[in-house]
C-alpha cells in the first residue's frame, strides 16, 4: 500500500496506492468544499494536484443518501484521489456533531472515499490536561469502533492521533493507535500552532508521534498548508498535508511567497511567475472585484504550495534536505529555533539519512557539526571502527584543502621525511565538520566530499574538543603530537594541548619537512624515556 523510494533525514519519497490511482508523497491535498467551491477540483487537477480532501460530514448533511448513490467523485466533480475528513474539525469548532463515528465510517465507505478519517475528537490548543486526556480516550474509542464496522475494501483508513501540546498524551495516542490496523495515520490540530508560528512545538509534536508510530505507514499532518511548514514537516517524516489555507489566506488578501505570506497591499511586485502572476500586474490584480481577486490569489497560493512540495522532494532526491531546511529556516526566527532542535534527535534523523549521497555535503555554521552525516562519522569511529591501536604515537594534522587528505602534498612530504618511523605513528586529520579522521579512511564518503565554511567559534571548539577526547580515550597513545601549521586551527590545538594528556603542539610554519620529522621523532623518544 505504501512504498518508500528515497529518504533523507526522516523525510521520504513514497507512493500510496489507492483505488483511484497511486499518489506520490510528500503530497499536499487542497481542501475542497463539497458545495461552495470557487476553484473547480478539475482545475486543480490541471495544476498537478492528484488528490484533494473534502468533508464527508458536510456531504452527509447536504446530500444525505444521494451522495451514497452518486459517490463522492461525482459530488465534487473530480476523478482523482479523494481523502475525506469526517467532521472532527466541526467538533473542534462547534463542540459536537450529530452523527457518531460508526455512521461516519459506513457513510465514507459508501460514498467511495479513497482515504477516510475516523470521526475523532480534536484536542485543540489551550485546553487543560484533563480535557486533552478525554479527547485522546474518545478518539481511541472512535478508532476501535470504526475498525470494527469497516469492510476495508478499497478505502484506506486513517487513524487519528490526538493529544494537542501534551507530548506524553500524544505519545500514548500514537503508540496505541499505531498498533491498530490503519493504513495511514494523521496528526491532529496543529493549525493554531502554525498560526502562532510555534514551529518549536510543532517539531516536538511531530517527532514524538513519529517515534511512536510504525515507520512503514504514511503520516498526514493536518492543516499544515504553509510554505514554511512544509520543508520542516517533510524532513521530520510527514507524508501528506491538506490545505484550506490557500483559500482562507486569499480571502484575507494574503499572498503566499516561498518565505511566508504578505498582504497584497504590502507588495510592490508580484514576486512569482505562476499562471496568474505572469498574466496580471499587481495593479490589475488589486483592481479586480473582490471575489475574482480572491480566486486569483487562491490559485497563486496553490501554485506556491505545489512548488514548495516539489522543491522539498527534489532536496530529498539530492540528499540536501538538511541544507534546504537551513535555507528555509532563515525565513523566520521561530523556524530557525525549530531547526536547531533537530540536533537533539540524532538517532531519529540518522536512520533515514543515506550513507552515500550523489553530492558533496555543504557545511555553513556550527550547528551543521551536528547534522547526521558529520556525527555519524564520529560515532562510527568511536563505536565500530578499529584503527591500528598498537601504534604508540598519534600525530594529528589539520585538514587540508586537498581531498582526500592523503593526497595533499604536505602529507606526502611529511610521510616521506618520517620514513620507517611511520610504523610507530598513527596519522589522523582534524577536520572541522567531522572531528578526527584516520588517514586510512580519509577517502570514504563523505570525508573527502564536503565543502566547509564553519567558523571556529566557542561552540565549534567545544564540540571538536569533545570528539578528540572521545577518540583518544579509546586508545592508549603514549604521545599525541599536533602539527599546527594553520592559524585557523591554533585555537583548537592550543585547547587540546591544555586539556589532553601527553599532548603537545609542534609548530609547522615552515616548509622544512626533515626538521619537522626530526622534532616528531625527538618527541617520541622523549615519551619513551
Ligand atoms: Zn503566482
Short mmCIF file of C-alpha atoms and ligand atoms in Angstrom, two decimals:
data_model
loop_
_atom_site.label_atom_id
_atom_site.label_comp_id
_atom_site.label_asym_id
_atom_site.label_seq_id
_atom_site.Cartn_x
_atom_site.Cartn_y
_atom_site.Cartn_z
CA UNK A 1 0.00 0.00 0.00
CA UNK A 2 2.89 2.37 0.84
CA UNK A 3 6.29 2.06 -0.70
CA UNK A 4 9.25 4.24 0.21
CA UNK A 5 11.60 5.04 -2.65
CA UNK A 6 14.07 7.58 -1.26
CA UNK A 7 14.86 9.03 2.16
CA UNK A 8 16.87 11.82 3.72
CA UNK A 9 16.78 12.73 7.41
CA UNK A 10 13.34 11.42 8.44
CA UNK A 11 11.82 12.63 5.16
CA UNK A 12 10.87 10.23 2.43
CA UNK A 13 9.55 9.99 -1.09
CA UNK A 14 6.98 7.27 -1.34
CA UNK A 15 3.93 6.05 -3.13
CA UNK A 16 0.49 5.32 -1.71
CA UNK A 17 -1.68 3.03 -3.79
CA UNK A 18 -5.37 3.91 -3.61
CA UNK A 19 -8.30 2.51 -5.57
CA UNK A 20 -8.31 5.67 -7.72
CA UNK A 21 -4.62 5.52 -8.56
CA UNK A 22 -1.27 5.96 -6.91
CA UNK A 23 -0.15 9.04 -5.13
CA UNK A 24 3.45 10.11 -4.83
CA UNK A 25 4.29 11.53 -1.43
CA UNK A 26 5.07 14.02 0.07
CA UNK A 27 1.89 15.47 -1.29
CA UNK A 28 -0.42 18.33 -0.47
CA UNK A 29 -4.19 17.96 -0.80
CA UNK A 30 -6.16 21.15 -1.35
CA UNK A 31 -9.30 21.20 0.76
CA UNK A 32 -12.40 21.38 -1.40
CA UNK A 33 -15.82 22.37 -0.04
CA UNK A 34 -18.46 19.89 -1.22
CA UNK A 35 -20.92 22.69 -2.00
CA UNK A 36 -19.33 26.13 -2.11
CA UNK A 37 -16.14 25.75 -4.09
CA UNK A 38 -14.87 28.58 -6.25
CA UNK A 39 -11.90 26.75 -7.81
CA UNK A 40 -13.10 23.60 -9.52
CA UNK A 41 -11.22 20.48 -8.43
CA UNK A 42 -10.77 19.75 -12.16
CA UNK A 43 -8.81 22.97 -12.42
CA UNK A 44 -6.65 21.76 -9.55
CA UNK A 45 -6.05 18.52 -11.37
CA UNK A 46 -4.71 20.51 -14.32
CA UNK A 47 -2.37 22.30 -11.92
CA UNK A 48 -0.96 18.92 -10.95
CA UNK A 49 -2.86 18.13 -7.77
CA UNK A 50 -3.55 14.43 -7.92
CA UNK A 51 -5.56 14.34 -4.72
CA UNK A 52 -7.92 16.59 -2.78
CA UNK A 53 -9.51 16.50 0.62
CA UNK A 54 -13.18 17.14 1.19
CA UNK A 55 -15.54 16.98 4.12
CA UNK A 56 -17.70 13.89 4.46
CA UNK A 57 -19.70 15.38 7.32
CA UNK A 58 -20.87 18.37 5.26
CA UNK A 59 -21.52 15.98 2.34
CA UNK A 60 -23.75 13.89 4.58
CA UNK A 61 -25.59 16.95 5.90
CA UNK A 62 -26.20 18.44 2.46
CA UNK A 63 -26.63 15.42 0.20
CA UNK A 64 -27.53 12.54 2.52
CA UNK A 65 -28.41 9.35 0.66
CA UNK A 66 -27.89 10.99 -2.75
CA UNK A 67 -24.16 11.10 -2.01
CA UNK A 68 -24.14 7.36 -1.42
CA UNK A 69 -25.77 6.76 -4.79
CA UNK A 70 -23.63 9.18 -6.76
CA UNK A 71 -20.33 8.70 -4.99
CA UNK A 72 -18.01 11.45 -3.75
CA UNK A 73 -16.17 11.80 -7.08
CA UNK A 74 -19.40 12.89 -8.84
CA UNK A 75 -20.46 15.10 -5.95
CA UNK A 76 -17.36 17.25 -6.22
CA UNK A 77 -16.82 16.50 -9.92
CA UNK A 78 -13.27 15.19 -9.62
CA UNK A 79 -11.99 11.80 -10.69
CA UNK A 80 -8.67 11.94 -8.88
CA UNK A 81 -7.90 10.64 -5.40
CA UNK A 82 -10.14 11.88 -2.61
CA UNK A 83 -9.46 11.90 1.09
CA UNK A 84 -12.44 12.64 3.29
CA UNK A 85 -12.37 14.33 6.65
CA UNK A 86 -15.19 13.17 8.82
CA UNK A 87 -16.25 16.17 10.86
CA UNK A 88 -13.55 16.33 13.51
CA UNK A 89 -12.96 19.95 12.61
CA UNK A 90 -16.65 20.66 13.17
CA UNK A 91 -16.34 19.01 16.58
CA UNK A 92 -13.49 21.35 17.40
CA UNK A 93 -15.41 24.37 16.12
CA UNK A 94 -18.94 23.69 17.39
CA UNK A 95 -18.45 21.23 20.24
CA UNK A 96 -20.13 18.19 18.72
CA UNK A 97 -21.71 16.79 15.58
CA UNK A 98 -24.97 14.91 15.26
CA UNK A 99 -23.50 11.68 13.97
CA UNK A 100 -21.37 9.02 15.58
CA UNK A 101 -18.09 7.50 14.38
CA UNK A 102 -19.76 4.30 13.18
CA UNK A 103 -22.26 6.15 10.99
CA UNK A 104 -19.48 8.32 9.56
CA UNK A 105 -17.33 5.28 8.82
CA UNK A 106 -20.10 3.49 6.94
CA UNK A 107 -21.02 6.66 5.07
CA UNK A 108 -17.43 7.30 3.96
CA UNK A 109 -17.10 3.80 2.58
CA UNK A 110 -20.42 4.11 0.77
CA UNK A 111 -19.52 7.36 -0.94
CA UNK A 112 -16.29 5.73 -2.08
CA UNK A 113 -13.58 7.72 -0.29
CA UNK A 114 -10.07 6.65 -1.24
CA UNK A 115 -8.73 7.63 2.14
CA UNK A 116 -11.11 8.13 5.03
CA UNK A 117 -10.69 9.54 8.50
CA UNK A 118 -12.12 8.28 11.72
CA UNK A 119 -14.53 10.79 13.30
CA UNK A 120 -12.19 11.93 16.03
CA UNK A 121 -12.35 14.47 18.82
CA UNK A 122 -9.60 17.01 18.20
CA UNK A 123 -7.75 18.16 21.30
CA UNK A 124 -7.12 21.67 20.08
CA UNK A 125 -4.83 24.08 21.86
CA UNK A 126 -5.16 25.78 25.21
CA UNK A 127 -7.24 23.03 26.81
CA UNK A 128 -6.38 21.64 30.23
CA UNK A 129 -4.79 18.26 30.66
CA UNK A 130 -7.97 16.57 31.82
CA UNK A 131 -9.86 17.66 28.74
CA UNK A 132 -6.89 16.68 26.50
CA UNK A 133 -6.86 13.23 28.03
CA UNK A 134 -10.58 12.88 27.38
CA UNK A 135 -10.15 13.72 23.70
CA UNK A 136 -7.42 11.08 23.42
CA UNK A 137 -9.66 8.47 25.01
CA UNK A 138 -12.72 9.37 22.89
CA UNK A 139 -10.61 9.32 19.75
CA UNK A 140 -9.12 5.91 20.61
CA UNK A 141 -12.62 4.58 21.21
CA UNK A 142 -13.84 6.01 17.89
CA UNK A 143 -10.86 4.37 16.15
CA UNK A 144 -11.71 0.97 17.63
CA UNK A 145 -15.39 1.29 16.73
CA UNK A 146 -14.54 2.34 13.19
CA UNK A 147 -12.20 -0.60 12.60
CA UNK A 148 -14.97 -2.96 13.76
CA UNK A 149 -17.51 -1.81 11.17
CA UNK A 150 -15.44 -1.08 8.08
CA UNK A 151 -15.29 -3.60 5.28
CA UNK A 152 -11.84 -2.35 4.30
CA UNK A 153 -12.39 -2.94 0.63
CA UNK A 154 -10.80 -0.21 -1.34
CA UNK A 155 -10.95 2.59 1.18
CA UNK A 156 -7.74 3.23 3.08
CA UNK A 157 -8.34 4.17 6.70
CA UNK A 158 -6.57 6.92 8.56
CA UNK A 159 -6.02 6.60 12.31
CA UNK A 160 -6.13 9.95 14.11
CA UNK A 161 -3.56 10.92 16.75
CA UNK A 162 -4.64 13.46 19.35
CA UNK A 163 -3.15 14.99 22.48
CA UNK A 164 -2.51 18.56 21.39
CA UNK A 165 0.52 20.10 23.05
CA UNK A 166 0.72 17.39 25.76
CA UNK A 167 3.58 15.35 24.39
CA UNK A 168 3.07 12.40 26.72
CA UNK A 169 -0.58 12.17 25.67
CA UNK A 170 0.42 12.41 22.03
CA UNK A 171 2.89 9.61 22.57
CA UNK A 172 0.26 7.43 24.21
CA UNK A 173 -2.23 8.18 21.45
CA UNK A 174 0.34 7.37 18.74
CA UNK A 175 1.52 4.20 20.46
CA UNK A 176 -1.99 2.80 20.89
CA UNK A 177 -3.35 3.91 17.52
CA UNK A 178 -0.15 2.72 15.87
CA UNK A 179 -0.94 -0.83 16.99
CA UNK A 180 -4.32 -0.76 15.26
CA UNK A 181 -4.80 -1.85 11.69
CA UNK A 182 -4.80 1.51 9.97
CA UNK A 183 -3.28 2.17 6.56
CA UNK A 184 -2.24 5.71 7.43
CA UNK A 185 -2.10 7.96 10.45
CA UNK A 186 -2.87 11.63 10.94
CA UNK A 187 -1.60 14.10 13.49
CA UNK A 188 -4.41 16.35 14.61
CA UNK A 189 -4.94 20.01 15.36
CA UNK A 190 -1.69 21.84 14.79
CA UNK A 191 -3.50 24.69 12.96
CA UNK A 192 -3.29 27.01 15.95
CA UNK A 193 0.33 26.03 16.44
CA UNK A 194 1.04 27.11 12.89
CA UNK A 195 -0.95 30.33 13.18
CA UNK A 196 1.27 31.43 16.07
CA UNK A 197 4.40 30.22 14.23
CA UNK A 198 5.10 27.85 17.12
CA UNK A 199 7.37 25.67 14.98
CA UNK A 200 9.22 24.58 18.09
CA UNK A 201 6.16 22.87 19.49
CA UNK A 202 5.21 21.54 16.07
CA UNK A 203 8.65 19.93 15.74
CA UNK A 204 8.33 18.30 19.16
CA UNK A 205 4.82 17.08 18.37
CA UNK A 206 5.83 15.50 15.07
CA UNK A 207 8.97 13.84 16.45
CA UNK A 208 7.04 12.45 19.44
CA UNK A 209 4.41 10.94 17.20
CA UNK A 210 6.84 9.65 14.56
CA UNK A 211 8.94 7.84 17.15
CA UNK A 212 5.84 6.01 18.41
CA UNK A 213 4.31 5.07 15.05
CA UNK A 214 5.27 2.26 12.66
CA UNK A 215 7.78 3.73 10.14
CA UNK A 216 6.31 1.97 7.14
CA UNK A 217 2.99 3.84 7.28
CA UNK A 218 2.35 7.34 5.92
CA UNK A 219 1.66 10.21 8.29
CA UNK A 220 -0.72 13.02 7.43
CA UNK A 221 -0.27 16.39 9.12
CA UNK A 222 -3.47 18.36 9.48
CA UNK A 223 -3.72 21.97 8.46
CA UNK A 224 -0.07 22.49 7.52
CA UNK A 225 -0.65 24.38 4.29
CA UNK A 226 2.08 26.94 4.69
CA UNK A 227 5.20 27.24 2.53
CA UNK A 228 7.40 27.46 5.62
CA UNK A 229 5.93 24.45 7.39
CA UNK A 230 6.20 22.00 4.52
CA UNK A 231 10.01 21.51 4.34
CA UNK A 232 10.26 21.15 8.13
CA UNK A 233 7.36 18.72 8.40
CA UNK A 234 8.60 16.68 5.42
CA UNK A 235 12.12 16.47 6.86
CA UNK A 236 10.58 15.13 10.07
CA UNK A 237 8.69 12.42 8.20
CA UNK A 238 5.23 13.78 7.39
CA UNK A 239 4.00 12.47 4.07
CA UNK A 240 0.65 14.13 3.46
CA UNK A 241 -0.72 17.59 4.08
CA UNK A 242 -4.00 19.30 3.50
CA UNK A 243 -4.50 22.95 2.80
CA UNK A 244 -7.57 25.07 3.29
CA UNK A 245 -5.12 27.92 3.82
CA UNK A 246 -4.77 28.66 0.09
CA UNK A 247 -8.38 29.91 0.16
CA UNK A 248 -8.56 31.21 3.74
CA UNK A 249 -5.46 33.34 3.15
CA UNK A 250 -6.75 34.52 -0.23
CA UNK A 251 -9.96 35.77 1.37
CA UNK A 252 -7.84 37.97 3.64
CA UNK A 253 -5.82 39.16 0.66
CA UNK A 254 -2.78 37.19 1.82
CA UNK A 255 -0.39 36.24 -0.94
CA UNK A 256 1.96 33.32 -0.27
CA UNK A 257 5.65 33.54 -1.11
CA UNK A 258 8.41 30.99 -0.67
CA UNK A 259 9.30 32.68 2.61
CA UNK A 260 5.92 33.44 4.16
CA UNK A 261 2.78 35.36 3.36
CA UNK A 262 2.31 39.05 2.58
CA UNK A 263 -0.78 41.16 2.15
CA UNK A 264 -1.44 42.33 -1.37
CA UNK A 265 -1.24 45.90 -0.02
CA UNK A 266 2.30 45.30 1.22
CA UNK A 267 3.58 44.21 -2.17
CA UNK A 268 5.30 46.35 -4.77
CA UNK A 269 5.64 43.46 -7.22
CA UNK A 270 4.14 40.04 -7.66
CA UNK A 271 7.29 38.02 -6.98
CA UNK A 272 6.13 34.91 -8.81
CA UNK A 273 5.79 33.56 -12.33
CA UNK A 274 2.81 31.25 -11.96
CA UNK A 275 -0.07 31.22 -14.43
CA UNK A 276 -1.73 34.08 -12.55
CA UNK A 277 1.25 36.27 -11.70
CA UNK A 278 2.65 36.15 -15.22
CA UNK A 279 -0.71 37.30 -16.59
CA UNK A 280 -1.62 40.11 -14.20
CA UNK A 281 0.26 43.08 -12.87
CA UNK A 282 -0.11 43.96 -9.21
CA UNK A 283 -2.23 46.97 -10.21
CA UNK A 284 -4.56 44.83 -12.31
CA UNK A 285 -4.82 42.31 -9.51
CA UNK A 286 -5.78 45.00 -7.00
CA UNK A 287 -8.34 46.35 -9.47
CA UNK A 288 -10.26 43.07 -9.74
CA UNK A 289 -13.56 42.80 -7.97
CA UNK A 290 -13.26 41.04 -4.67
CA UNK A 291 -14.45 37.53 -5.48
CA UNK A 292 -12.40 37.34 -8.65
CA UNK A 293 -9.32 38.65 -6.85
CA UNK A 294 -9.73 36.08 -4.06
CA UNK A 295 -9.89 33.30 -6.63
CA UNK A 296 -6.78 34.54 -8.41
CA UNK A 297 -4.79 34.78 -5.17
CA UNK A 298 -6.03 31.33 -4.18
CA UNK A 299 -4.76 29.84 -7.45
CA UNK A 300 -1.44 31.60 -6.95
CA UNK A 301 -1.28 30.27 -3.37
CA UNK A 302 -1.89 26.74 -4.62
CA UNK A 303 0.96 27.19 -7.08
CA UNK A 304 3.31 28.29 -4.31
CA UNK A 305 2.39 25.28 -2.15
CA UNK A 306 2.79 22.88 -5.04
CA UNK A 307 6.18 24.39 -5.90
CA UNK A 308 7.30 24.06 -2.28
CA UNK A 309 6.40 20.39 -2.18
CA UNK A 310 8.30 19.79 -5.42
CA UNK A 311 11.36 21.69 -4.21
CA UNK A 312 11.36 19.72 -0.96
CA UNK A 313 11.08 16.44 -2.85
CA UNK A 314 13.99 17.42 -5.07
CA UNK A 315 16.02 18.21 -1.95
CA UNK A 316 15.37 14.67 -0.69
CA UNK A 317 16.45 13.22 -4.04
CA UNK A 318 19.61 15.34 -3.94
CA UNK A 319 20.37 14.33 -0.36
CA UNK A 320 20.21 18.00 0.58
CA UNK A 321 17.17 18.26 2.82
CA UNK A 322 19.35 19.45 5.71
CA UNK A 323 20.85 22.25 3.60
CA UNK A 324 17.43 23.13 2.20
CA UNK A 325 15.88 23.29 5.65
CA UNK A 326 18.72 25.52 6.81
CA UNK A 327 17.98 27.96 3.98
CA UNK A 328 14.23 27.95 4.60
CA UNK A 329 14.71 28.26 8.36
CA UNK A 330 16.31 31.67 7.89
CA UNK A 331 12.98 32.98 6.64
CA UNK A 332 11.68 33.22 10.19
CA UNK A 333 13.46 33.25 13.57
CA UNK A 334 10.93 30.82 15.01
CA UNK A 335 11.62 28.37 12.22
CA UNK A 336 15.34 28.79 12.87
CA UNK A 337 14.73 27.96 16.52
CA UNK A 338 12.88 24.80 15.50
CA UNK A 339 15.65 23.83 13.06
CA UNK A 340 18.17 23.96 15.91
CA UNK A 341 16.05 21.47 17.86
CA UNK A 342 16.96 18.82 15.30
CA UNK A 343 20.44 18.46 16.76
CA UNK A 344 18.91 16.76 19.79
CA UNK A 345 17.44 13.96 17.69
CA UNK A 346 20.43 12.34 16.04
CA UNK A 347 19.17 8.75 16.04
CA UNK A 348 15.75 9.70 14.72
CA UNK A 349 17.25 11.65 11.81
CA UNK A 350 20.25 9.43 11.11
CA UNK A 351 18.16 6.39 10.33
CA UNK A 352 16.82 7.74 7.05
CA UNK A 353 19.97 9.61 6.03
CA UNK A 354 21.72 7.66 3.26
CA UNK A 355 25.32 6.52 3.78
CA UNK A 356 26.24 7.68 0.30
CA UNK A 357 24.91 10.71 -1.47
CA UNK A 358 25.31 11.85 -5.03
CA UNK A 359 26.85 15.16 -3.98
CA UNK A 360 29.30 16.85 -1.66
CA UNK A 361 27.88 17.95 1.69
CA UNK A 362 27.77 21.67 2.48
CA UNK A 363 28.54 22.93 5.98
CA UNK A 364 27.80 26.54 6.86
CA UNK A 365 27.59 27.14 10.58
CA UNK A 366 28.40 25.40 13.89
CA UNK A 367 25.04 23.60 14.18
CA UNK A 368 25.94 21.77 10.98
CA UNK A 369 28.56 19.90 13.03
CA UNK A 370 25.61 18.01 14.47
CA UNK A 371 23.99 17.03 11.18
CA UNK A 372 23.67 13.27 10.95
CA UNK A 373 26.46 12.69 8.42
CA UNK A 374 29.08 14.54 10.47
CA UNK A 375 28.11 12.99 13.77
CA UNK A 376 27.69 9.56 12.18
CA UNK A 377 31.37 9.50 11.19
CA UNK A 378 32.41 10.32 14.73
CA UNK A 379 30.07 7.76 16.30
CA UNK A 380 31.26 5.03 13.95
CA UNK A 381 34.85 5.92 14.72
CA UNK A 382 34.21 5.57 18.43
CA UNK A 383 31.85 2.61 18.37
CA UNK A 384 32.57 0.50 15.27
CA UNK A 385 35.87 1.16 13.56
CA UNK A 386 39.18 -0.01 14.99
CA UNK A 387 42.38 1.51 13.69
CA UNK A 388 45.81 0.02 14.26
CA UNK A 389 45.71 0.53 18.01
CA UNK A 390 49.15 -0.91 18.74
CA UNK A 391 50.77 2.30 17.45
CA UNK A 392 52.06 4.33 20.35
CA UNK A 393 52.04 7.80 18.83
CA UNK A 394 49.14 9.77 17.46
CA UNK A 395 50.05 12.51 15.03
CA UNK A 396 47.25 14.92 14.23
CA UNK A 397 47.42 17.15 11.18
CA UNK A 398 44.92 19.86 10.33
CA UNK A 399 42.64 19.19 7.38
CA UNK A 400 43.98 20.33 4.03
CA UNK A 401 42.24 21.95 1.10
CA UNK A 402 43.14 18.95 -0.99
CA UNK A 403 40.95 15.88 -0.56
CA UNK A 404 41.26 13.04 0.08
CA UNK A 405 43.76 14.26 2.66
CA UNK A 406 46.29 11.52 1.95
CA UNK A 407 46.83 13.14 -1.45
CA UNK A 408 47.85 16.51 -0.02
CA UNK A 409 51.49 17.44 -0.77
CA UNK A 410 52.03 18.29 2.91
CA UNK A 411 51.06 14.80 3.98
CA UNK A 412 53.08 13.11 1.24
CA UNK A 413 56.25 15.09 2.02
CA UNK A 414 55.88 14.54 5.74
CA UNK A 415 55.40 10.80 5.35
CA UNK A 416 58.45 10.72 3.16
CA UNK A 417 60.56 12.51 5.78
CA UNK A 418 59.33 10.26 8.57
CA UNK A 419 60.37 7.11 6.69
CA UNK A 420 60.50 3.94 8.79
CA UNK A 421 59.37 5.72 11.94
CA UNK A 422 55.89 5.74 10.44
CA UNK A 423 55.33 2.18 11.65
CA UNK A 424 55.01 3.56 15.14
CA UNK A 425 52.80 6.50 14.25
CA UNK A 426 49.08 6.71 13.66
CA UNK A 427 48.33 9.73 11.48
CA UNK A 428 44.93 11.39 11.70
CA UNK A 429 43.48 14.63 10.41
CA UNK A 430 41.37 17.04 12.35
CA UNK A 431 38.61 18.19 10.01
CA UNK A 432 36.08 20.69 11.22
CA UNK A 433 32.73 19.14 10.41
CA UNK A 434 33.75 15.61 11.36
CA UNK A 435 36.38 15.55 14.08
CA UNK A 436 39.22 13.03 13.86
CA UNK A 437 39.73 11.31 10.50
CA UNK A 438 42.30 8.47 10.41
CA UNK A 439 44.27 8.71 7.18
CA UNK A 440 43.29 5.15 6.25
CA UNK A 441 39.68 6.12 5.77
CA UNK A 442 40.13 9.68 4.55
CA UNK A 443 38.70 8.91 1.14
CA UNK A 444 35.50 7.29 2.40
CA UNK A 445 32.31 9.28 1.68
CA UNK A 446 31.68 12.00 2.84
CA UNK A 447 35.11 12.58 4.43
CA UNK A 448 36.56 13.93 1.23
CA UNK A 449 33.33 15.13 -0.37
CA UNK A 450 32.35 18.23 1.52
CA UNK A 451 32.64 21.99 1.42
CA UNK A 452 33.00 23.74 4.73
CA UNK A 453 32.73 27.34 5.86
CA UNK A 454 32.01 26.79 9.55
CA UNK A 455 33.74 29.34 11.74
CA UNK A 456 35.73 28.04 14.62
CA UNK A 457 33.71 29.68 17.38
CA UNK A 458 33.40 28.55 21.00
CA UNK A 459 30.64 26.11 20.19
CA UNK A 460 32.67 24.51 17.39
CA UNK A 461 35.84 24.33 19.51
CA UNK A 462 33.95 22.67 22.36
CA UNK A 463 32.36 20.10 20.08
CA UNK A 464 35.62 19.30 18.28
CA UNK A 465 37.46 19.01 21.57
CA UNK A 466 34.82 16.61 22.82
CA UNK A 467 35.25 14.41 19.74
CA UNK A 468 39.04 14.40 20.02
CA UNK A 469 38.85 13.41 23.70
CA UNK A 470 36.43 10.60 22.96
CA UNK A 471 38.76 9.35 20.27
CA UNK A 472 41.99 9.46 22.29
CA UNK A 473 40.37 7.85 25.31
CA UNK A 474 39.51 4.82 23.19
CA UNK A 475 43.23 4.12 22.55
CA UNK A 476 46.29 4.23 24.73
CA UNK A 477 48.62 6.51 22.83
CA UNK A 478 51.76 7.36 24.77
CA UNK A 479 52.24 10.59 22.89
CA UNK A 480 49.91 12.87 20.97
CA UNK A 481 51.54 15.36 18.64
CA UNK A 482 49.67 18.18 16.97
CA UNK A 483 51.35 19.56 13.91
CA UNK A 484 49.85 23.04 13.99
CA UNK A 485 50.76 24.88 10.88
CA UNK A 486 47.43 26.52 10.24
CA UNK A 487 46.43 29.69 12.03
CA UNK A 488 42.80 28.77 11.82
CA UNK A 489 43.47 25.69 13.90
CA UNK A 490 45.56 27.25 16.59
CA UNK A 491 42.60 27.82 18.97
CA UNK A 492 41.67 24.13 18.91
CA UNK A 493 45.25 22.92 19.11
CA UNK A 494 46.00 25.25 21.99
CA UNK A 495 42.98 23.96 23.91
CA UNK A 496 43.86 20.36 23.09
CA UNK A 497 47.43 20.79 24.34
CA UNK A 498 46.00 22.09 27.61
CA UNK A 499 43.35 19.50 28.33
CA UNK A 500 44.58 16.29 26.70
CA UNK A 501 47.21 14.23 28.45
CA UNK A 502 50.63 13.74 26.78
CA UNK A 503 49.66 16.11 24.05
CA UNK A 504 51.84 18.81 22.59
CA UNK A 505 51.99 21.11 19.59
CA UNK A 506 54.83 21.25 17.12
CA UNK A 507 54.98 24.40 15.08
CA UNK A 508 54.83 23.66 11.39
CA UNK A 509 55.15 27.13 10.00
CA UNK A 510 57.99 26.45 7.60
CA UNK A 511 58.33 24.00 4.79
CA UNK A 512 61.23 22.07 6.27
CA UNK A 513 59.86 18.54 6.44
CA UNK A 514 63.12 16.95 7.59
CA UNK A 515 63.17 19.29 10.57
CA UNK A 516 59.54 18.56 11.38
CA UNK A 517 60.20 14.82 11.19
CA UNK A 518 63.22 15.23 13.43
CA UNK A 519 61.20 17.10 16.05
CA UNK A 520 58.46 14.49 15.94
CA UNK A 521 60.98 11.68 16.43
CA UNK A 522 62.63 13.54 19.29
CA UNK A 523 59.26 13.91 20.94
CA UNK A 524 58.58 10.21 20.59
CA UNK A 525 61.98 9.37 22.05
CA UNK A 526 61.28 11.66 25.00
CA UNK A 527 58.00 9.90 25.67
CA UNK A 528 59.76 6.56 25.74
CA UNK A 529 62.49 7.56 28.12
ZN1 LIG B 1 1.89 33.43 -8.62
#
